[in-house]
PDB file of N, CA, C and O in Angstrom:
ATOM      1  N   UNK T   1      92.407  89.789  76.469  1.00 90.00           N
ATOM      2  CA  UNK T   1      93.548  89.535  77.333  1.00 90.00           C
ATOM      3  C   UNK T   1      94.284  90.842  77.599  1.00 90.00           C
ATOM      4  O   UNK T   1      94.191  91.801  76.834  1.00 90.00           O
ATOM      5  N   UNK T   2      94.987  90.847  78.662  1.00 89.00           N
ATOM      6  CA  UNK T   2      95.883  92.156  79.686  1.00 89.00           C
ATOM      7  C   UNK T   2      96.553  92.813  78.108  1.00 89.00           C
ATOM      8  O   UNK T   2      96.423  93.869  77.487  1.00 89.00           O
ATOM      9  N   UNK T   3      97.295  91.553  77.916  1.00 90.00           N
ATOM     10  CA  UNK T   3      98.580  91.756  76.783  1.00 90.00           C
ATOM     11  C   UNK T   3      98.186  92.412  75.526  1.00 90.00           C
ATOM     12  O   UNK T   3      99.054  92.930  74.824  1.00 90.00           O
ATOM     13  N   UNK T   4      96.625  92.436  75.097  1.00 93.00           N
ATOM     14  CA  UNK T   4      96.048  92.636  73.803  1.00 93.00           C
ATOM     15  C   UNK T   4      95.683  93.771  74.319  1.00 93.00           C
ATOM     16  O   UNK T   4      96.005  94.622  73.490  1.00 93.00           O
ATOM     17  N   UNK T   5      95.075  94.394  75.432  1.00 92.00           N
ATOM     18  CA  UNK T   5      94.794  95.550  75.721  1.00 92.00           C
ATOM     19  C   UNK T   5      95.704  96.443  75.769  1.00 92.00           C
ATOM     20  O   UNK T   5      95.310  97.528  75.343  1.00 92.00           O
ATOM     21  N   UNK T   6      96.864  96.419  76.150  1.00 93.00           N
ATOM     22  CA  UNK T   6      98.318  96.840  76.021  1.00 93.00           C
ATOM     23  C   UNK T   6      98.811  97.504  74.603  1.00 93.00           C
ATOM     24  O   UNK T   6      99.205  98.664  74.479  1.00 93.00           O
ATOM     25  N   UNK T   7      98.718  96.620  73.663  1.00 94.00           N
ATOM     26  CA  UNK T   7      99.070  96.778  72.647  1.00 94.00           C
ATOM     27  C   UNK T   7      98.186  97.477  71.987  1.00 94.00           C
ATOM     28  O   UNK T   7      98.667  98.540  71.594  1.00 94.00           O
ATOM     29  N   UNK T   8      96.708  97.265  71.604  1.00 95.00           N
ATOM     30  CA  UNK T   8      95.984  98.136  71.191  1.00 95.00           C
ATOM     31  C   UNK T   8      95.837  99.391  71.621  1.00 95.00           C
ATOM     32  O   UNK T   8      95.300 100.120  70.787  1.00 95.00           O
ATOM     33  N   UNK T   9      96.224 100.071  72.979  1.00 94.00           N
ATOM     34  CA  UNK T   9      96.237 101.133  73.223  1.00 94.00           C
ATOM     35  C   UNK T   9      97.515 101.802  73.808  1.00 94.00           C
ATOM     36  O   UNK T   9      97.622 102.771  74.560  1.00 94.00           O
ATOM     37  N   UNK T  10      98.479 100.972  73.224  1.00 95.00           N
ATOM     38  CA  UNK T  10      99.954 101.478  73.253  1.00 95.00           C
ATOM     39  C   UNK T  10      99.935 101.858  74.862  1.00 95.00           C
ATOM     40  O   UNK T  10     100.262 103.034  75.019  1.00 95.00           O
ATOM     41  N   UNK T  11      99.726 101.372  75.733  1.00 91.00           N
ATOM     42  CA  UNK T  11     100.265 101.309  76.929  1.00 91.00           C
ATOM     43  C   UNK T  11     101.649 100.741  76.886  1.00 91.00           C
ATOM     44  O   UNK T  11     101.822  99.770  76.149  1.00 91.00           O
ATOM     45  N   UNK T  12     102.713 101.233  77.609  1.00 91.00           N
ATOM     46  CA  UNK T  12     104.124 100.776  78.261  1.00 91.00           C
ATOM     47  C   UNK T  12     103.772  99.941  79.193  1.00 91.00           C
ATOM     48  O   UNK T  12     102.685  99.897  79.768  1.00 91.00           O
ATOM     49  N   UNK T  13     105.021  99.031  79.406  1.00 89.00           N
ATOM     50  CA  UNK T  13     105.262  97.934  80.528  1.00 89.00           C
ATOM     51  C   UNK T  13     104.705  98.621  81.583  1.00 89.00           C
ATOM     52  O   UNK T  13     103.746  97.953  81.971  1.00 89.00           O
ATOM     53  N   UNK T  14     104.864  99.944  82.453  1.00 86.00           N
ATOM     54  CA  UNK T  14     104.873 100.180  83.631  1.00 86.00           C
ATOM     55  C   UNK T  14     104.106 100.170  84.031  1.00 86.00           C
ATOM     56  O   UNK T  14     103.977  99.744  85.179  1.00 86.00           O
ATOM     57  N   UNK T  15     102.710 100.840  83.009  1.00 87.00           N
ATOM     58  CA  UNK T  15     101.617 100.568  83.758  1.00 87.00           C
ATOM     59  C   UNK T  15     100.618  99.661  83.639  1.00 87.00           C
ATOM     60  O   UNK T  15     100.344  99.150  82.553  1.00 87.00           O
ATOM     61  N   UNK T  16      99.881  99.336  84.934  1.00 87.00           N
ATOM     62  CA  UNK T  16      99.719  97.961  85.362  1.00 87.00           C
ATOM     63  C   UNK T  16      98.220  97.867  84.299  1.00 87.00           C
ATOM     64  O   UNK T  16      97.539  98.867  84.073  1.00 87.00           O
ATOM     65  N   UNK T  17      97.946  96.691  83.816  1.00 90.00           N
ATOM     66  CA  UNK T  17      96.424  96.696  83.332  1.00 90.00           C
ATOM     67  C   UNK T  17      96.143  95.280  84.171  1.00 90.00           C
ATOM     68  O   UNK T  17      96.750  94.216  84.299  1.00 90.00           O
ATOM     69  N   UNK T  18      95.276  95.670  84.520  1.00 89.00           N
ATOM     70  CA  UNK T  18      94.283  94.640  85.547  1.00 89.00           C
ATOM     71  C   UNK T  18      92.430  94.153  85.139  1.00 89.00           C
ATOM     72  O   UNK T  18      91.331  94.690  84.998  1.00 89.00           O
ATOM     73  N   UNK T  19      92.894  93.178  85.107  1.00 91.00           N
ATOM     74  CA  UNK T  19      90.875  92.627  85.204  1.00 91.00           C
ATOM     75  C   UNK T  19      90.334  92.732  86.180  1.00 91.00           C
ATOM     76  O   UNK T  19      90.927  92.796  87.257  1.00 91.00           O
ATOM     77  N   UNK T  20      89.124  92.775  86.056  1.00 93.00           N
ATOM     78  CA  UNK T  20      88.211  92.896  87.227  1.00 93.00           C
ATOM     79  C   UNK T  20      86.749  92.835  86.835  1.00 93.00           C
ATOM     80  O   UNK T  20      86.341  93.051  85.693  1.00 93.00           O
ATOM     81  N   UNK T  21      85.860  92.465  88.063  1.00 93.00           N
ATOM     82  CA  UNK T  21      84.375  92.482  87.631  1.00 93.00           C
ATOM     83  C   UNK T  21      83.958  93.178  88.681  1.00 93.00           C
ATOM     84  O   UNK T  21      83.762  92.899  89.864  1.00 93.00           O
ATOM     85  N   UNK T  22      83.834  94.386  87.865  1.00 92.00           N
ATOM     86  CA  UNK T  22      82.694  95.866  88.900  1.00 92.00           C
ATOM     87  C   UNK T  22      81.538  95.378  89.419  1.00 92.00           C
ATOM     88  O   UNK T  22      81.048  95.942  90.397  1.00 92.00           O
ATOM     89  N   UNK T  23      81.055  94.496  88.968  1.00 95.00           N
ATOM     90  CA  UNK T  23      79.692  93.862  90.370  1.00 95.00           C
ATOM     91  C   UNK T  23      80.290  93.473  91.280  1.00 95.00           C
ATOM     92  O   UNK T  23      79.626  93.955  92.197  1.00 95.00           O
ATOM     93  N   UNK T  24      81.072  92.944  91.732  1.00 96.00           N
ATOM     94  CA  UNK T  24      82.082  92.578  92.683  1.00 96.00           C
ATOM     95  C   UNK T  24      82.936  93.491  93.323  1.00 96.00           C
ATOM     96  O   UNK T  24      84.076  93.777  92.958  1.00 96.00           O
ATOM     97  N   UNK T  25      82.046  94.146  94.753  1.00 96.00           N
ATOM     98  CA  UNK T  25      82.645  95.180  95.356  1.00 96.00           C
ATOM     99  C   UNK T  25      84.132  94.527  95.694  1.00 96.00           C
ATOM    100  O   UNK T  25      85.055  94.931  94.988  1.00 96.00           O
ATOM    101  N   UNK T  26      84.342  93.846  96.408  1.00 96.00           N
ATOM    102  CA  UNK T  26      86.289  93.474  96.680  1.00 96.00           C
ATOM    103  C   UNK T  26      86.972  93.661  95.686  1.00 96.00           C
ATOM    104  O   UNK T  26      88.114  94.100  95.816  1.00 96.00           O
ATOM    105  N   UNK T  27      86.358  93.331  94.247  1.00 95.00           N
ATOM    106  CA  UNK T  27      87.270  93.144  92.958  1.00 95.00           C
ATOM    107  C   UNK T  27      87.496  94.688  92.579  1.00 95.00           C
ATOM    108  O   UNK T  27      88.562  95.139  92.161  1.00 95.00           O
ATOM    109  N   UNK T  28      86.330  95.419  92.789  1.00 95.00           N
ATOM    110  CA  UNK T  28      86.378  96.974  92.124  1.00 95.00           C
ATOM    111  C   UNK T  28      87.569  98.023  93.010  1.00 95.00           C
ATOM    112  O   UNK T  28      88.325  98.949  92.716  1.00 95.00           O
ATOM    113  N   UNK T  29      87.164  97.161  94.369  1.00 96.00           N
ATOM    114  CA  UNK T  29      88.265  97.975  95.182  1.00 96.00           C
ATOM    115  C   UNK T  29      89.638  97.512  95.339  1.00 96.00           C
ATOM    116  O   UNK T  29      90.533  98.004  96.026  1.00 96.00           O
ATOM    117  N   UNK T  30      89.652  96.622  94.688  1.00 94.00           N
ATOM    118  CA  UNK T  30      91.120  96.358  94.583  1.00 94.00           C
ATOM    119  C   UNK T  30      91.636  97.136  93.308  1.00 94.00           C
ATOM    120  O   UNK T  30      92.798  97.533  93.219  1.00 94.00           O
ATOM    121  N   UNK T  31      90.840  97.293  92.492  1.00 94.00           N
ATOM    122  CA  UNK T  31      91.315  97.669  91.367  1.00 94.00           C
ATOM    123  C   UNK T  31      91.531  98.914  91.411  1.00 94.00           C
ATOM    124  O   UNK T  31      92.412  99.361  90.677  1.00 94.00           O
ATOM    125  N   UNK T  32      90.707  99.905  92.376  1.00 95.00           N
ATOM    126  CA  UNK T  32      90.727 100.880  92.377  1.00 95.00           C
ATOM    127  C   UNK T  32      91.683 101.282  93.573  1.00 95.00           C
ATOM    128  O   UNK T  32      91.899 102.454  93.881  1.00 95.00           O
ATOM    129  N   UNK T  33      92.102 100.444  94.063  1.00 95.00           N
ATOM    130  CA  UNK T  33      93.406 100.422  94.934  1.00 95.00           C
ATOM    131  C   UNK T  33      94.285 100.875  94.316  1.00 95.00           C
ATOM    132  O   UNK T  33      94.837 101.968  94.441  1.00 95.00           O
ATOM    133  N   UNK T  34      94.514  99.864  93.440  1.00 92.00           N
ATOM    134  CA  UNK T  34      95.790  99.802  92.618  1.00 92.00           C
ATOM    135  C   UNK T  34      95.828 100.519  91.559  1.00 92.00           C
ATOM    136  O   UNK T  34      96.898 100.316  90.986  1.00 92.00           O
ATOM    137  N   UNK T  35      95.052 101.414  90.904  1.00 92.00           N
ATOM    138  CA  UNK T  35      94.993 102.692  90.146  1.00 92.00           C
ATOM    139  C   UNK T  35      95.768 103.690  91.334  1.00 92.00           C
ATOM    140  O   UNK T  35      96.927 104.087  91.214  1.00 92.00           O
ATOM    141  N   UNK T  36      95.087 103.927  92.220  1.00 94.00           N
ATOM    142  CA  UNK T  36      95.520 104.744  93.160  1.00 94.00           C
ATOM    143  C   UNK T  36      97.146 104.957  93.496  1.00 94.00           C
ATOM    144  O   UNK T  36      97.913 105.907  93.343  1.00 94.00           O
ATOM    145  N   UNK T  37      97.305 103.478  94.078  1.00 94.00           N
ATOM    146  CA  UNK T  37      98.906 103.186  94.308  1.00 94.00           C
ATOM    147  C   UNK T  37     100.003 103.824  92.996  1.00 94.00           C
ATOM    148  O   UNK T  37     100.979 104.574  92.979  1.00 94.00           O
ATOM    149  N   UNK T  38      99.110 102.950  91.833  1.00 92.00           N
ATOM    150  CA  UNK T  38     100.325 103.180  91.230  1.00 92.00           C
ATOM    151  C   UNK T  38     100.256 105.426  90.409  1.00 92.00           C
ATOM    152  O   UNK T  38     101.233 106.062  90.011  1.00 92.00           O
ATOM    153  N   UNK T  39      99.261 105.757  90.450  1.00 92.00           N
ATOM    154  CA  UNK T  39      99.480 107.164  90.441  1.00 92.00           C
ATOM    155  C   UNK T  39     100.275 107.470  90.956  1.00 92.00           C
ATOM    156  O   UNK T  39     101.312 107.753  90.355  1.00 92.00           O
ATOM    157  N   UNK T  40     100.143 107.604  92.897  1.00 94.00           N
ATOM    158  CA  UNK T  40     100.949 108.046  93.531  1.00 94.00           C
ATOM    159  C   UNK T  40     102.354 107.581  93.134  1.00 94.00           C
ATOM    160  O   UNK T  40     103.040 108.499  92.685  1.00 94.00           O
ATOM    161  N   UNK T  41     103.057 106.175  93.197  1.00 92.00           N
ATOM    162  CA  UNK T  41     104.222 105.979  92.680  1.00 92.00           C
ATOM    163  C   UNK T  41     104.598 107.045  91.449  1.00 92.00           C
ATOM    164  O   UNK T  41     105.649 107.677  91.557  1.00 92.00           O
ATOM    165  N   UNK T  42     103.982 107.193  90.603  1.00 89.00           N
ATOM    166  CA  UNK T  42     104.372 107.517  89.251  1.00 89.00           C
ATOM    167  C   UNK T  42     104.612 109.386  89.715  1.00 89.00           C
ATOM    168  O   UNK T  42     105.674 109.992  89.577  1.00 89.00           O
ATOM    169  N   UNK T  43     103.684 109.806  90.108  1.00 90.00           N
ATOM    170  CA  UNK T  43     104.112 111.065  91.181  1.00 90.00           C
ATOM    171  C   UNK T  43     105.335 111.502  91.779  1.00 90.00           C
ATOM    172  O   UNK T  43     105.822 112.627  91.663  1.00 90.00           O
ATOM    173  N   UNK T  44     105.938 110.247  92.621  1.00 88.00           N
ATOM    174  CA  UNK T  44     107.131 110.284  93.535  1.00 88.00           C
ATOM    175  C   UNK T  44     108.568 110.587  92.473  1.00 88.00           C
ATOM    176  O   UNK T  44     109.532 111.344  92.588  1.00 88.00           O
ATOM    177  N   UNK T  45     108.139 109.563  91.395  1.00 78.00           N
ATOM    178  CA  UNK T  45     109.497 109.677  90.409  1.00 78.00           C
ATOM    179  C   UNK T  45     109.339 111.133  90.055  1.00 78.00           C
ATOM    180  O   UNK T  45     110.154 111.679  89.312  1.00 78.00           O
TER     181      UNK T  45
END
């Protein structure tokens, strides 16, 4: 689970952890969307 991955690797609230299944081109690119997005955000601050 998101929440157990979090904790085991001491990630903070902010950043996002997301599932996904990499055989599944839509799923990979969303995910890799949203890696993207939130870099740039984290950049701007």
């Amino acid at each position: 689970r998101p929440e157990e991955v979090r904790e085991a690797l001491q990630i903070g609230p902010e950043a996002p952890i997301i599932t996904t299944d990499a055989r599944h081109r839509g799923e990979a690119k969303s995910a890799l969307i949203t890696l993207v997005e939130h870099a740039l955000l984290a950049r701007l601050k």
